PDB file of C-alpha atoms in Angstrom:
ATOM      1  CA  UNK A   1      86.955 187.322 149.568  1.00 59.00           C
ATOM      2  CA  UNK A   2      87.084 190.467 151.772  1.00 61.00           C
ATOM      3  CA  UNK A   3      89.102 193.527 150.981  1.00 87.00           C
ATOM      4  CA  UNK A   4      91.025 196.270 153.199  1.00 93.00           C
ATOM      5  CA  UNK A   5      91.720 199.441 150.837  1.00 93.00           C
ATOM      6  CA  UNK A   6      94.521 201.664 151.534  1.00 95.00           C
ATOM      7  CA  UNK A   7      95.096 204.618 150.292  1.00 95.00           C
ATOM      8  CA  UNK A   8      97.756 205.959 149.081  1.00 96.00           C
ATOM      9  CA  UNK A   9     100.138 203.716 148.994  1.00 94.00           C
ATOM     10  CA  UNK A  10     103.286 205.886 148.967  1.00 95.00           C
ATOM     11  CA  UNK A  11     103.067 209.902 150.219  1.00 96.00           C
ATOM     12  CA  UNK A  12     106.154 212.039 151.103  1.00 96.00           C
ATOM     13  CA  UNK A  13     105.714 215.270 152.375  1.00 96.00           C
ATOM     14  CA  UNK A  14     107.674 218.314 154.243  1.00 96.00           C
ATOM     15  CA  UNK A  15     108.503 217.543 157.224  1.00 97.00           C
ATOM     16  CA  UNK A  16     106.705 219.879 159.899  1.00 97.00           C
ATOM     17  CA  UNK A  17     103.092 218.786 157.947  1.00 97.00           C
ATOM     18  CA  UNK A  18     100.572 216.199 158.116  1.00 97.00           C
ATOM     19  CA  UNK A  19      99.209 213.292 156.566  1.00 97.00           C
ATOM     20  CA  UNK A  20      96.088 211.163 156.277  1.00 97.00           C
ATOM     21  CA  UNK A  21      96.248 207.475 155.565  1.00 97.00           C
ATOM     22  CA  UNK A  22      92.754 206.065 154.468  1.00 96.00           C
ATOM     23  CA  UNK A  23      91.325 202.331 155.604  1.00 96.00           C
ATOM     24  CA  UNK A  24      89.142 200.555 154.309  1.00 95.00           C
ATOM     25  CA  UNK A  25      86.922 197.681 154.562  1.00 93.00           C
ATOM     26  CA  UNK A  26      85.028 197.693 151.060  1.00 91.00           C
ATOM     27  CA  UNK A  27      82.203 194.662 151.388  1.00 87.00           C
ATOM     28  CA  UNK A  28      82.116 194.293 155.169  1.00 88.00           C
ATOM     29  CA  UNK A  29      81.791 196.541 158.081  1.00 89.00           C
ATOM     30  CA  UNK A  30      84.766 196.707 160.276  1.00 88.00           C
ATOM     31  CA  UNK A  31      83.081 197.267 163.796  1.00 83.00           C
ATOM     32  CA  UNK A  32      87.453 197.164 164.793  1.00 87.00           C
ATOM     33  CA  UNK A  33      90.562 198.008 162.792  1.00 92.00           C
ATOM     34  CA  UNK A  34      94.728 198.030 163.700  1.00 94.00           C
ATOM     35  CA  UNK A  35      97.064 200.334 162.642  1.00 96.00           C
ATOM     36  CA  UNK A  36     100.260 198.702 162.636  1.00 96.00           C
ATOM     37  CA  UNK A  37     103.960 200.846 161.421  1.00 96.00           C
ATOM     38  CA  UNK A  38     107.111 198.889 160.424  1.00 94.00           C
ATOM     39  CA  UNK A  39     110.935 199.826 159.868  1.00 90.00           C
ATOM     40  CA  UNK A  40     112.229 198.515 157.381  1.00 84.00           C
ATOM     41  CA  UNK A  41     113.383 194.645 158.305  1.00 80.00           C
ATOM     42  CA  UNK A  42     111.458 194.771 161.584  1.00 86.00           C
ATOM     43  CA  UNK A  43     108.599 193.555 162.704  1.00 87.00           C
ATOM     44  CA  UNK A  44     105.568 194.918 162.407  1.00 93.00           C
ATOM     45  CA  UNK A  45     104.313 196.769 165.682  1.00 94.00           C
ATOM     46  CA  UNK A  46     100.838 197.434 166.973  1.00 94.00           C
ATOM     47  CA  UNK A  47     100.181 201.149 167.377  1.00 96.00           C
ATOM     48  CA  UNK A  48      96.295 201.303 167.983  1.00 95.00           C
ATOM     49  CA  UNK A  49      93.289 199.641 168.369  1.00 92.00           C
ATOM     50  CA  UNK A  50      90.411 201.318 167.045  1.00 89.00           C
ATOM     51  CA  UNK A  51      86.617 200.931 167.396  1.00 85.00           C
ATOM     52  CA  UNK A  52      83.589 202.325 165.769  1.00 82.00           C
ATOM     53  CA  UNK A  53      82.893 205.332 167.385  1.00 81.00           C
ATOM     54  CA  UNK A  54      84.718 205.225 169.825  1.00 83.00           C
ATOM     55  CA  UNK A  55      88.491 206.249 170.957  1.00 88.00           C
ATOM     56  CA  UNK A  56      91.099 204.877 169.202  1.00 92.00           C
ATOM     57  CA  UNK A  57      93.114 202.686 171.952  1.00 92.00           C
ATOM     58  CA  UNK A  58      97.091 203.131 172.032  1.00 95.00           C
ATOM     59  CA  UNK A  59      99.517 200.846 172.081  1.00 93.00           C
ATOM     60  CA  UNK A  60     102.481 202.497 175.048  1.00 92.00           C
ATOM     61  CA  UNK A  61     105.426 204.585 173.231  1.00 93.00           C
ATOM     62  CA  UNK A  62     102.506 206.046 171.152  1.00 95.00           C
ATOM     63  CA  UNK A  63     101.967 209.174 170.950  1.00 94.00           C
ATOM     64  CA  UNK A  64      98.801 209.955 170.787  1.00 93.00           C
ATOM     65  CA  UNK A  65      98.401 213.370 169.870  1.00 95.00           C
ATOM     66  CA  UNK A  66     100.818 212.267 166.971  1.00 96.00           C
ATOM     67  CA  UNK A  67      99.700 209.966 165.173  1.00 97.00           C
ATOM     68  CA  UNK A  68      95.115 210.093 165.022  1.00 96.00           C
ATOM     69  CA  UNK A  69      93.491 207.929 164.457  1.00 94.00           C
ATOM     70  CA  UNK A  70      89.697 208.373 163.741  1.00 91.00           C
ATOM     71  CA  UNK A  71      86.843 205.779 163.424  1.00 88.00           C
ATOM     72  CA  UNK A  72      83.819 207.562 162.071  1.00 81.00           C
ATOM     73  CA  UNK A  73      81.691 204.922 160.200  1.00 89.00           C
ATOM     74  CA  UNK A  74      82.238 200.773 160.121  1.00 89.00           C
ATOM     75  CA  UNK A  75      84.135 200.842 157.152  1.00 92.00           C
ATOM     76  CA  UNK A  76      86.194 204.192 156.963  1.00 93.00           C
ATOM     77  CA  UNK A  77      89.413 204.557 159.852  1.00 94.00           C
ATOM     78  CA  UNK A  78      92.099 207.216 159.478  1.00 95.00           C
ATOM     79  CA  UNK A  79      95.358 207.980 160.548  1.00 97.00           C
ATOM     80  CA  UNK A  80      96.687 211.321 160.403  1.00 97.00           C
ATOM     81  CA  UNK A  81     100.312 211.504 161.317  1.00 97.00           C
ATOM     82  CA  UNK A  82     101.121 214.570 162.962  1.00 97.00           C
ATOM     83  CA  UNK A  83     103.657 217.417 162.344  1.00 96.00           C
ATOM     84  CA  UNK A  84     105.892 215.193 160.716  1.00 97.00           C
ATOM     85  CA  UNK A  85     109.249 213.603 161.170  1.00 96.00           C
ATOM     86  CA  UNK A  86     112.196 212.118 159.558  1.00 96.00           C
ATOM     87  CA  UNK A  87     111.418 209.184 162.315  1.00 95.00           C
ATOM     88  CA  UNK A  88     107.769 208.920 160.991  1.00 96.00           C
ATOM     89  CA  UNK A  89     109.144 207.306 157.717  1.00 96.00           C
ATOM     90  CA  UNK A  90     107.413 204.388 158.013  1.00 96.00           C
ATOM     91  CA  UNK A  91     105.297 201.489 156.265  1.00 95.00           C
ATOM     92  CA  UNK A  92     102.270 202.166 158.234  1.00 97.00           C
ATOM     93  CA  UNK A  93      99.190 199.105 157.453  1.00 96.00           C
ATOM     94  CA  UNK A  94      95.916 198.027 158.851  1.00 95.00           C
ATOM     95  CA  UNK A  95      93.638 195.590 159.336  1.00 93.00           C
ATOM     96  CA  UNK A  96      90.197 195.026 159.344  1.00 90.00           C
ATOM     97  CA  UNK A  97      87.555 192.720 161.529  1.00 83.00           C
ATOM     98  CA  UNK A  98      84.385 192.373 160.641  1.00 81.00           C
ATOM     99  CA  UNK A  99      82.129 192.559 162.649  1.00 72.00           C
ATOM    100  CA  UNK A 100      78.732 190.032 163.245  1.00 60.00           C
ATOM    101  CA  UNK A 101      78.620 186.793 162.569  1.00 52.00           C
ATOM    102  CA  UNK A 102      81.074 187.069 159.895  1.00 49.00           C
ATOM    103  CA  UNK A 103      83.759 188.350 162.246  1.00 49.00           C
ATOM    104  CA  UNK A 104      83.138 184.830 164.301  1.00 52.00           C
ATOM    105  CA  UNK A 105      86.451 183.020 163.579  1.00 52.00           C
ATOM    106  CA  UNK A 106      88.562 186.050 164.411  1.00 61.00           C
ATOM    107  CA  UNK A 107      89.179 186.352 161.718  1.00 73.00           C
ATOM    108  CA  UNK A 108      91.152 189.933 160.231  1.00 82.00           C
ATOM    109  CA  UNK A 109      91.832 191.341 156.607  1.00 88.00           C
ATOM    110  CA  UNK A 110      94.971 193.744 155.774  1.00 91.00           C
ATOM    111  CA  UNK A 111      95.355 196.251 153.805  1.00 93.00           C
ATOM    112  CA  UNK A 112      98.544 196.502 151.515  1.00 92.00           C
ATOM    113  CA  UNK A 113      99.740 199.264 153.149  1.00 94.00           C
ATOM    114  CA  UNK A 114     101.655 202.872 152.985  1.00 96.00           C
ATOM    115  CA  UNK A 115     104.509 204.596 152.218  1.00 95.00           C
ATOM    116  CA  UNK A 116     104.957 206.856 154.368  1.00 96.00           C
ATOM    117  CA  UNK A 117     108.862 209.696 153.537  1.00 96.00           C
ATOM    118  CA  UNK A 118     109.209 212.318 155.433  1.00 97.00           C
ATOM    119  CA  UNK A 119     112.126 214.249 154.268  1.00 96.00           C
TER     120      UNK A 119
ATOM    121  CA  UNK B   1     103.034 190.453 177.453  1.00 85.00           C
ATOM    122  CA  UNK B   2     102.714 188.581 174.642  1.00 90.00           C
ATOM    123  CA  UNK B   3     106.328 188.399 172.817  1.00 93.00           C
ATOM    124  CA  UNK B   4     106.537 185.909 169.350  1.00 96.00           C
ATOM    125  CA  UNK B   5     109.657 185.095 168.434  1.00 96.00           C
ATOM    126  CA  UNK B   6     110.772 183.457 164.897  1.00 97.00           C
ATOM    127  CA  UNK B   7     114.346 181.897 164.063  1.00 94.00           C
ATOM    128  CA  UNK B   8     116.306 182.254 161.624  1.00 94.00           C
ATOM    129  CA  UNK B   9     116.193 185.221 160.811  1.00 94.00           C
ATOM    130  CA  UNK B  10     117.494 184.523 157.262  1.00 96.00           C
ATOM    131  CA  UNK B  11     117.606 181.389 155.376  1.00 96.00           C
ATOM    132  CA  UNK B  12     119.050 181.018 152.242  1.00 97.00           C
ATOM    133  CA  UNK B  13     118.889 177.394 150.784  1.00 97.00           C
ATOM    134  CA  UNK B  14     119.011 175.756 147.168  1.00 97.00           C
ATOM    135  CA  UNK B  15     115.934 175.449 144.900  1.00 97.00           C
ATOM    136  CA  UNK B  16     113.996 171.792 145.972  1.00 97.00           C
ATOM    137  CA  UNK B  17     115.228 171.706 149.396  1.00 97.00           C
ATOM    138  CA  UNK B  18     112.401 171.561 151.828  1.00 97.00           C
ATOM    139  CA  UNK B  19     112.344 173.864 155.231  1.00 96.00           C
ATOM    140  CA  UNK B  20     111.145 174.394 158.433  1.00 97.00           C
ATOM    141  CA  UNK B  21     110.797 178.437 159.637  1.00 97.00           C
ATOM    142  CA  UNK B  22     109.874 178.732 163.017  1.00 97.00           C
ATOM    143  CA  UNK B  23     107.274 180.516 165.745  1.00 98.00           C
ATOM    144  CA  UNK B  24     107.280 180.535 169.844  1.00 98.00           C
ATOM    145  CA  UNK B  25     105.193 182.473 171.519  1.00 97.00           C
ATOM    146  CA  UNK B  26     105.486 183.321 175.742  1.00 96.00           C
ATOM    147  CA  UNK B  27     102.204 183.522 176.560  1.00 92.00           C
ATOM    148  CA  UNK B  28     100.089 179.644 175.577  1.00 92.00           C
ATOM    149  CA  UNK B  29      96.908 181.120 175.681  1.00 90.00           C
ATOM    150  CA  UNK B  30      95.989 181.720 172.139  1.00 91.00           C
ATOM    151  CA  UNK B  31      92.760 181.907 170.258  1.00 88.00           C
ATOM    152  CA  UNK B  32      94.735 181.313 167.011  1.00 90.00           C
ATOM    153  CA  UNK B  33      97.829 181.807 165.359  1.00 94.00           C
ATOM    154  CA  UNK B  34      98.901 182.509 161.560  1.00 94.00           C
ATOM    155  CA  UNK B  35     101.383 182.133 159.013  1.00 97.00           C
ATOM    156  CA  UNK B  36     102.357 185.144 156.997  1.00 95.00           C
ATOM    157  CA  UNK B  37     104.107 186.460 153.626  1.00 96.00           C
ATOM    158  CA  UNK B  38     105.189 189.508 152.771  1.00 94.00           C
ATOM    159  CA  UNK B  39     107.478 190.118 150.344  1.00 92.00           C
ATOM    160  CA  UNK B  40     109.827 193.633 149.869  1.00 88.00           C
ATOM    161  CA  UNK B  41     107.929 196.932 150.400  1.00 84.00           C
ATOM    162  CA  UNK B  42     104.342 195.096 149.606  1.00 87.00           C
ATOM    163  CA  UNK B  43     101.530 194.225 151.896  1.00 88.00           C
ATOM    164  CA  UNK B  44     100.637 190.783 154.045  1.00 91.00           C
ATOM    165  CA  UNK B  45      99.481 187.819 152.589  1.00 90.00           C
ATOM    166  CA  UNK B  46      97.559 185.213 154.642  1.00 90.00           C
ATOM    167  CA  UNK B  47      99.193 181.571 154.367  1.00 95.00           C
ATOM    168  CA  UNK B  48      97.657 180.212 157.250  1.00 95.00           C
ATOM    169  CA  UNK B  49      95.617 180.017 160.120  1.00 92.00           C
ATOM    170  CA  UNK B  50      95.280 177.508 163.178  1.00 93.00           C
ATOM    171  CA  UNK B  51      92.919 177.989 165.916  1.00 91.00           C
ATOM    172  CA  UNK B  52      94.318 176.973 169.120  1.00 91.00           C
ATOM    173  CA  UNK B  53      91.713 173.407 169.279  1.00 92.00           C
ATOM    174  CA  UNK B  54      93.709 172.491 165.758  1.00 94.00           C
ATOM    175  CA  UNK B  55      97.111 170.956 165.147  1.00 95.00           C
ATOM    176  CA  UNK B  56      97.815 171.550 161.758  1.00 96.00           C
ATOM    177  CA  UNK B  57      96.825 173.381 158.763  1.00 96.00           C
ATOM    178  CA  UNK B  58      97.999 172.299 154.587  1.00 97.00           C
ATOM    179  CA  UNK B  59      98.494 174.387 151.365  1.00 95.00           C
ATOM    180  CA  UNK B  60      99.599 172.905 149.190  1.00 97.00           C
ATOM    181  CA  UNK B  61     103.463 172.711 150.065  1.00 97.00           C
ATOM    182  CA  UNK B  62     103.041 174.174 153.315  1.00 98.00           C
ATOM    183  CA  UNK B  63     102.046 172.742 156.616  1.00 98.00           C
ATOM    184  CA  UNK B  64     101.973 174.534 159.794  1.00 97.00           C
ATOM    185  CA  UNK B  65     101.860 172.518 162.988  1.00 97.00           C
ATOM    186  CA  UNK B  66     100.942 174.531 166.515  1.00 97.00           C
ATOM    187  CA  UNK B  67     102.060 172.646 169.283  1.00 96.00           C
ATOM    188  CA  UNK B  68     100.285 175.329 172.393  1.00 94.00           C
ATOM    189  CA  UNK B  69     100.873 173.813 174.964  1.00 93.00           C
ATOM    190  CA  UNK B  70     104.894 174.301 174.472  1.00 95.00           C
ATOM    191  CA  UNK B  71     103.999 177.622 172.798  1.00 96.00           C
ATOM    192  CA  UNK B  72     105.664 176.593 169.465  1.00 97.00           C
ATOM    193  CA  UNK B  73     104.680 176.934 165.158  1.00 98.00           C
ATOM    194  CA  UNK B  74     106.849 175.817 162.382  1.00 98.00           C
ATOM    195  CA  UNK B  75     105.797 176.099 158.830  1.00 98.00           C
ATOM    196  CA  UNK B  76     107.452 173.515 156.587  1.00 98.00           C
ATOM    197  CA  UNK B  77     108.020 174.100 152.809  1.00 98.00           C
ATOM    198  CA  UNK B  78     108.296 171.100 150.926  1.00 98.00           C
ATOM    199  CA  UNK B  79     110.122 171.398 147.380  1.00 97.00           C
ATOM    200  CA  UNK B  80     111.231 174.965 147.905  1.00 97.00           C
ATOM    201  CA  UNK B  81     111.268 177.193 144.804  1.00 97.00           C
ATOM    202  CA  UNK B  82     112.679 180.829 143.922  1.00 97.00           C
ATOM    203  CA  UNK B  83     109.095 182.137 144.391  1.00 97.00           C
ATOM    204  CA  UNK B  84     108.965 181.388 147.849  1.00 97.00           C
ATOM    205  CA  UNK B  85     112.013 183.659 148.352  1.00 97.00           C
ATOM    206  CA  UNK B  86     109.749 186.108 150.580  1.00 97.00           C
ATOM    207  CA  UNK B  87     109.727 187.599 154.354  1.00 96.00           C
ATOM    208  CA  UNK B  88     107.506 184.482 156.489  1.00 97.00           C
ATOM    209  CA  UNK B  89     105.294 186.477 159.892  1.00 96.00           C
ATOM    210  CA  UNK B  90     104.008 184.604 162.675  1.00 97.00           C
ATOM    211  CA  UNK B  91     101.651 186.149 164.548  1.00 96.00           C
ATOM    212  CA  UNK B  92      98.986 185.113 167.310  1.00 94.00           C
ATOM    213  CA  UNK B  93      95.928 186.592 168.502  1.00 90.00           C
ATOM    214  CA  UNK B  94      94.941 185.736 172.630  1.00 81.00           C
ATOM    215  CA  UNK B  95      92.805 184.537 173.516  1.00 67.00           C
ATOM    216  CA  UNK B  96      89.678 187.315 174.051  1.00 67.00           C
ATOM    217  CA  UNK B  97      87.676 189.099 171.164  1.00 59.00           C
ATOM    218  CA  UNK B  98      88.616 191.282 169.278  1.00 64.00           C
ATOM    219  CA  UNK B  99      92.553 191.081 169.560  1.00 78.00           C
ATOM    220  CA  UNK B 100      94.881 192.480 167.709  1.00 86.00           C
ATOM    221  CA  UNK B 101      97.770 189.950 165.519  1.00 91.00           C
ATOM    222  CA  UNK B 102     101.029 190.192 167.568  1.00 92.00           C
ATOM    223  CA  UNK B 103     103.823 189.003 165.618  1.00 95.00           C
ATOM    224  CA  UNK B 104     107.505 188.421 164.641  1.00 95.00           C
ATOM    225  CA  UNK B 105     110.617 189.659 163.550  1.00 94.00           C
ATOM    226  CA  UNK B 106     109.966 187.468 161.126  1.00 95.00           C
ATOM    227  CA  UNK B 107     112.726 185.457 158.442  1.00 97.00           C
ATOM    228  CA  UNK B 108     113.823 186.044 155.293  1.00 96.00           C
ATOM    229  CA  UNK B 109     113.987 183.064 153.098  1.00 97.00           C
ATOM    230  CA  UNK B 110     116.148 183.172 149.812  1.00 97.00           C
ATOM    231  CA  UNK B 111     116.008 180.135 147.656  1.00 97.00           C
ATOM    232  CA  UNK B 112     118.636 180.273 144.631  1.00 96.00           C
ATOM    233  CA  UNK B 113     117.998 178.342 141.162  1.00 93.00           C
TER     234      UNK B 113
END
């Protein structure tokens, strides 16, 4: 089946630094990728929708200058948390939708998620 | 704006019991509905996907139903086992191509042996 890989699985960074999380579709081309954030004991909240070759669409309340999303190829989207603060500590998870015929049925595949801890 | 609500937030049952998890959504114009399982500190495992034209889906001991007009779905787990302990998330996709899943807050299930 389709596989979406996220890297790193967990990362600890110092307050004020930036950290990049990668989301790769391993066996399909993903025209659309989604980034979610999940705080402890909360649900997954959609942060942004990333379309290959165009700017990401951010949800209300998500700072686009703080959470930089790049979807430069059909198999890779990156989320960069800039000037990270402790309140950014969370579980970040991406999902990808295949393009073309494989995208029929609106199937979405999820990565394993990335734990970010800002100290 | 679509909102997904799951009841109860937490549930504890003894092993062997049958149980029902509930999910409701405010906008009935959905493309499909999915149930996921999430273990602590882990990603998501897709359990069942119901297209908007379907009424139910079954996989092993799991059965999910969908009543789109009333904005409700249920996940039925038969003969629960300790290994079923996890958080179960309900999510809907809007009736529009390229849209993201909107999640409920989940029901945390604990099955004791």
